[in-house]
Amino acid sequence: MFKGLYRQAVLAMIALLSIGAQAAEVEIDQSNPYTLVEQVANKTFARFEQDKQLIADNPDHLKVIVAEELMPYIDYKYASYKVLGQYLRDTSKDQRNRFVEAFKGYLISTYAQAFTEYTDQKVEYGKAQDFSGEKFANVYVQVVEQGRPPIKLQFKARRLKDGSWKAFDLVAEGVSLLSSKQSEITNLVRQQGIESVIDMLNERTEKHIDVQATKK
């Protein structure tokens, strides 16, 4: 169930990149979580268009684009700590640092693979809410694809100490991907230990992007 939901939600996030490439040179406004989501989407999609031939020659170039255009605005360290949950306190500083990097790489690889499935979904944004004084904000999005029910999404973002915002979770049809991944990771940590989980994430990160996988 989780794998299907995760794939669906990632594809829905990819749909955000269909908004257009006109904002490629716009400086990302991290002071506003609502404009952050839209601007990052536009900028990433513009990079896809720019590097289309590089991607065709080497699909792994998608990882480069995700790392450079998307990940700077994802609070992967916070997400990593949330995923470890109660086991965070049982890890050493070195293990935490390596887990964060492994989880970051895993996210890059996961999103890069999902980007090969982009088609032509349409996106409708919910109305921005007053976030002044708030530490967390929810950006509501609805993805509309012909012949299918709309997918309702909720991007969760948090305000950092410097006042900037970063996204850290995606809720698809009421189910948090971060919470679902936490259940999977914590089970593996309990059964196999943190070192085994770090190795597993690194192995998944090293897998090449498979364009044909989306056609099977």
mmCIF file of C-alpha atoms in Angstrom, residues 20-210:
data_model
loop_
_atom_site.group_PDB
_atom_site.id
_atom_site.type_symbol
_atom_site.label_atom_id
_atom_site.label_comp_id
_atom_site.label_asym_id
_atom_site.label_seq_id
_atom_site.Cartn_x
_atom_site.Cartn_y
_atom_site.Cartn_z
ATOM 1 C CA GLY A 20 5.866 26.371 -16.702
ATOM 2 C CA ALA A 21 9.500 27.313 -17.227
ATOM 3 C CA GLN A 22 9.110 31.080 -17.162
ATOM 4 C CA ALA A 23 10.409 31.386 -13.578
ATOM 5 C CA ALA A 24 13.775 29.749 -14.269
ATOM 6 C CA GLU A 25 15.791 32.848 -13.412
ATOM 7 C CA VAL A 26 13.640 34.020 -10.503
ATOM 8 C CA GLU A 27 15.348 34.018 -7.131
ATOM 9 C CA ILE A 28 13.534 31.605 -4.848
ATOM 10 C CA ASP A 29 11.546 33.394 -2.140
ATOM 11 C CA GLN A 30 12.118 31.281 0.960
ATOM 12 C CA SER A 31 10.349 33.799 3.166
ATOM 13 C CA ASN A 32 6.972 32.540 1.893
ATOM 14 C CA PRO A 33 6.155 28.793 1.923
ATOM 15 C CA TYR A 34 3.471 29.170 -0.757
ATOM 16 C CA THR A 35 5.635 30.939 -3.308
ATOM 17 C CA LEU A 36 8.519 28.633 -2.370
ATOM 18 C CA VAL A 37 6.665 25.540 -3.618
ATOM 19 C CA GLU A 38 5.601 27.155 -6.871
ATOM 20 C CA GLN A 39 8.944 28.791 -7.684
ATOM 21 C CA VAL A 40 10.987 25.684 -6.957
ATOM 22 C CA ALA A 41 8.665 23.671 -9.192
ATOM 23 C CA ASN A 42 9.044 26.131 -12.054
ATOM 24 C CA LYS A 43 12.812 26.321 -11.711
ATOM 25 C CA THR A 44 13.255 22.564 -11.624
ATOM 26 C CA PHE A 45 11.088 22.015 -14.668
ATOM 27 C CA ALA A 46 12.982 24.690 -16.579
ATOM 28 C CA ARG A 47 16.201 22.810 -15.821
ATOM 29 C CA PHE A 48 14.636 19.633 -17.208
ATOM 30 C CA GLU A 49 13.872 21.433 -20.443
ATOM 31 C CA GLN A 50 17.359 22.949 -20.595
ATOM 32 C CA ASP A 51 19.107 19.603 -20.003
ATOM 33 C CA LYS A 52 16.755 17.446 -22.083
ATOM 34 C CA GLN A 53 19.544 16.087 -24.286
ATOM 35 C CA LEU A 54 21.827 15.385 -21.326
ATOM 36 C CA ILE A 55 19.023 13.396 -19.706
ATOM 37 C CA ALA A 56 18.406 11.470 -22.918
ATOM 38 C CA ASP A 57 22.110 10.615 -23.151
ATOM 39 C CA ASN A 58 22.396 9.723 -19.463
ATOM 40 C CA PRO A 59 19.226 9.376 -17.337
ATOM 41 C CA ASP A 60 21.362 9.571 -14.171
ATOM 42 C CA HIS A 61 21.680 13.296 -14.939
ATOM 43 C CA LEU A 62 18.233 13.575 -13.368
ATOM 44 C CA LYS A 63 19.943 13.011 -10.013
ATOM 45 C CA VAL A 64 22.144 16.027 -10.652
ATOM 46 C CA ILE A 65 19.138 18.205 -11.385
ATOM 47 C CA VAL A 66 17.261 17.027 -8.300
ATOM 48 C CA ALA A 67 20.323 17.593 -6.118
ATOM 49 C CA GLU A 68 20.939 21.076 -7.455
ATOM 50 C CA GLU A 69 17.432 22.452 -7.999
ATOM 51 C CA LEU A 70 15.146 20.650 -5.548
ATOM 52 C CA MET A 71 17.087 19.451 -2.519
ATOM 53 C CA PRO A 72 18.307 22.890 -1.348
ATOM 54 C CA TYR A 73 14.668 23.590 -0.430
ATOM 55 C CA ILE A 74 13.946 20.245 1.243
ATOM 56 C CA ASP A 75 14.691 20.004 4.969
ATOM 57 C CA TYR A 76 16.089 16.495 4.615
ATOM 58 C CA LYS A 77 17.943 16.644 7.949
ATOM 59 C CA TYR A 78 14.721 17.347 9.837
ATOM 60 C CA ALA A 79 12.937 14.668 7.800
ATOM 61 C CA SER A 80 15.744 12.195 8.527
ATOM 62 C CA TYR A 81 15.501 12.766 12.256
ATOM 63 C CA LYS A 82 11.714 12.390 12.116
ATOM 64 C CA VAL A 83 12.093 9.127 10.233
ATOM 65 C CA LEU A 84 14.470 7.708 12.857
ATOM 66 C CA GLY A 85 11.951 8.595 15.547
ATOM 67 C CA GLN A 86 12.676 7.044 18.931
ATOM 68 C CA TYR A 87 15.870 5.447 17.651
ATOM 69 C CA LEU A 88 17.503 8.823 17.081
ATOM 70 C CA ARG A 89 18.668 9.011 20.689
ATOM 71 C CA ASP A 90 20.333 5.598 20.375
ATOM 72 C CA THR A 91 22.641 6.728 17.562
ATOM 73 C CA SER A 92 26.044 8.382 17.777
ATOM 74 C CA LYS A 93 26.733 11.750 16.146
ATOM 75 C CA ASP A 94 28.658 9.998 13.391
ATOM 76 C CA GLN A 95 25.797 7.582 12.734
ATOM 77 C CA ARG A 96 23.267 10.414 12.630
ATOM 78 C CA ASN A 97 25.379 12.356 10.144
ATOM 79 C CA ARG A 98 25.826 9.329 7.904
ATOM 80 C CA PHE A 99 22.149 8.448 8.115
ATOM 81 C CA VAL A 100 21.171 11.990 7.101
ATOM 82 C CA GLU A 101 23.448 11.847 4.053
ATOM 83 C CA ALA A 102 22.224 8.362 3.153
ATOM 84 C CA PHE A 103 18.582 9.426 3.440
ATOM 85 C CA LYS A 104 19.283 12.536 1.364
ATOM 86 C CA GLY A 105 20.843 10.406 -1.364
ATOM 87 C CA TYR A 106 17.910 8.028 -1.222
ATOM 88 C CA LEU A 107 15.449 10.895 -1.680
ATOM 89 C CA ILE A 108 17.454 12.249 -4.633
ATOM 90 C CA SER A 109 17.468 8.853 -6.327
ATOM 91 C CA THR A 110 13.766 8.263 -5.581
ATOM 92 C CA TYR A 111 12.639 11.606 -6.996
ATOM 93 C CA ALA A 112 14.950 11.314 -10.003
ATOM 94 C CA GLN A 113 13.457 7.923 -10.886
ATOM 95 C CA ALA A 114 9.935 9.258 -10.434
ATOM 96 C CA PHE A 115 10.635 12.169 -12.778
ATOM 97 C CA THR A 116 10.912 9.700 -15.652
ATOM 98 C CA GLU A 117 7.158 9.131 -15.277
ATOM 99 C CA TYR A 118 6.082 12.715 -15.857
ATOM 100 C CA THR A 119 3.235 13.117 -18.316
ATOM 101 C CA ASP A 120 0.977 16.137 -18.456
ATOM 102 C CA GLN A 121 -0.896 16.554 -15.165
ATOM 103 C CA LYS A 122 -2.540 19.875 -14.304
ATOM 104 C CA VAL A 123 -2.157 21.603 -10.941
ATOM 105 C CA GLU A 124 -4.538 23.742 -8.898
ATOM 106 C CA TYR A 125 -3.213 25.604 -5.833
ATOM 107 C CA GLY A 126 -5.219 26.180 -2.704
ATOM 108 C CA LYS A 127 -5.560 29.663 -1.275
ATOM 109 C CA ALA A 128 -2.532 30.888 0.671
ATOM 110 C CA GLN A 129 -3.101 31.324 4.389
ATOM 111 C CA ASP A 130 -1.644 33.828 6.840
ATOM 112 C CA PHE A 131 1.562 32.235 8.118
ATOM 113 C CA SER A 132 2.937 35.168 10.090
ATOM 114 C CA GLY A 133 4.087 33.971 13.479
ATOM 115 C CA GLU A 134 3.626 30.313 12.494
ATOM 116 C CA LYS A 135 6.396 27.713 12.663
ATOM 117 C CA PHE A 136 4.673 25.318 10.270
ATOM 118 C CA ALA A 137 2.569 25.847 7.155
ATOM 119 C CA ASN A 138 0.507 23.617 4.880
ATOM 120 C CA VAL A 139 0.461 24.260 1.143
ATOM 121 C CA TYR A 140 -2.604 22.623 -0.379
ATOM 122 C CA VAL A 141 -2.495 21.410 -3.966
ATOM 123 C CA GLN A 142 -4.883 19.457 -6.154
ATOM 124 C CA VAL A 143 -3.563 17.505 -9.129
ATOM 125 C CA VAL A 144 -6.005 16.940 -11.956
ATOM 126 C CA GLU A 145 -5.409 14.280 -14.598
ATOM 127 C CA GLN A 146 -7.928 13.485 -17.311
ATOM 128 C CA GLY A 147 -9.877 10.323 -16.659
ATOM 129 C CA ARG A 148 -8.818 10.041 -13.013
ATOM 130 C CA PRO A 149 -10.090 11.463 -9.716
ATOM 131 C CA PRO A 150 -8.133 14.540 -8.556
ATOM 132 C CA ILE A 151 -5.263 13.868 -6.132
ATOM 133 C CA LYS A 152 -5.358 16.051 -3.037
ATOM 134 C CA LEU A 153 -1.945 16.919 -1.627
ATOM 135 C CA GLN A 154 -0.613 18.836 1.313
ATOM 136 C CA PHE A 155 2.990 20.027 1.337
ATOM 137 C CA LYS A 156 4.188 20.560 4.885
ATOM 138 C CA ALA A 157 6.852 23.220 5.434
ATOM 139 C CA ARG A 158 8.634 24.558 8.507
ATOM 140 C CA ARG A 159 10.184 27.905 9.356
ATOM 141 C CA LEU A 160 13.892 27.698 10.135
ATOM 142 C CA LYS A 161 15.706 29.762 12.756
ATOM 143 C CA ASP A 162 16.754 32.329 10.142
ATOM 144 C CA GLY A 163 13.123 32.849 9.094
ATOM 145 C CA SER A 164 13.377 30.945 5.819
ATOM 146 C CA TRP A 165 11.097 28.039 4.927
ATOM 147 C CA LYS A 166 11.746 24.514 3.681
ATOM 148 C CA ALA A 167 9.432 21.632 2.841
ATOM 149 C CA PHE A 168 9.801 18.421 4.827
ATOM 150 C CA ASP A 169 6.764 16.223 4.160
ATOM 151 C CA LEU A 170 4.092 15.463 1.606
ATOM 152 C CA VAL A 171 0.633 14.264 2.616
ATOM 153 C CA ALA A 172 -1.288 12.461 -0.134
ATOM 154 C CA GLU A 173 -4.998 11.884 0.389
ATOM 155 C CA GLY A 174 -4.523 12.281 4.136
ATOM 156 C CA VAL A 175 -1.533 9.944 4.457
ATOM 157 C CA SER A 176 1.863 11.375 5.442
ATOM 158 C CA LEU A 177 4.714 9.944 3.403
ATOM 159 C CA LEU A 178 7.153 10.831 6.158
ATOM 160 C CA SER A 179 5.144 8.905 8.734
ATOM 161 C CA SER A 180 4.849 5.934 6.399
ATOM 162 C CA LYS A 181 8.581 5.935 5.709
ATOM 163 C CA GLN A 182 9.226 6.263 9.456
ATOM 164 C CA SER A 183 7.332 3.035 10.060
ATOM 165 C CA GLU A 184 9.429 1.221 7.467
ATOM 166 C CA ILE A 185 12.771 2.626 8.654
ATOM 167 C CA THR A 186 12.180 2.148 12.373
ATOM 168 C CA ASN A 187 11.206 -1.483 11.786
ATOM 169 C CA LEU A 188 14.436 -2.053 9.887
ATOM 170 C CA VAL A 189 16.511 -0.277 12.554
ATOM 171 C CA ARG A 190 14.939 -2.428 15.243
ATOM 172 C CA GLN A 191 15.506 -5.649 13.321
ATOM 173 C CA GLN A 192 18.857 -5.005 11.657
ATOM 174 C CA GLY A 193 20.433 -1.958 13.303
ATOM 175 C CA ILE A 194 21.254 1.535 12.068
ATOM 176 C CA GLU A 195 24.392 0.513 10.170
ATOM 177 C CA SER A 196 22.461 -1.990 8.074
ATOM 178 C CA VAL A 197 19.834 0.633 7.247
ATOM 179 C CA ILE A 198 22.488 3.153 6.215
ATOM 180 C CA ASP A 199 24.030 0.554 3.904
ATOM 181 C CA MET A 200 20.609 -0.263 2.456
ATOM 182 C CA LEU A 201 19.863 3.402 1.719
ATOM 183 C CA ASN A 202 23.280 3.877 0.101
ATOM 184 C CA GLU A 203 22.711 0.828 -2.100
ATOM 185 C CA ARG A 204 19.368 2.199 -3.270
ATOM 186 C CA THR A 205 20.990 5.568 -3.931
ATOM 187 C CA GLU A 206 23.627 4.018 -6.198
ATOM 188 C CA LYS A 207 21.087 2.381 -8.492
ATOM 189 C CA HIS A 208 21.005 3.849 -11.982
ATOM 190 C CA ILE A 209 17.898 5.607 -13.214
ATOM 191 C CA ASP A 210 15.868 3.190 -15.317
#
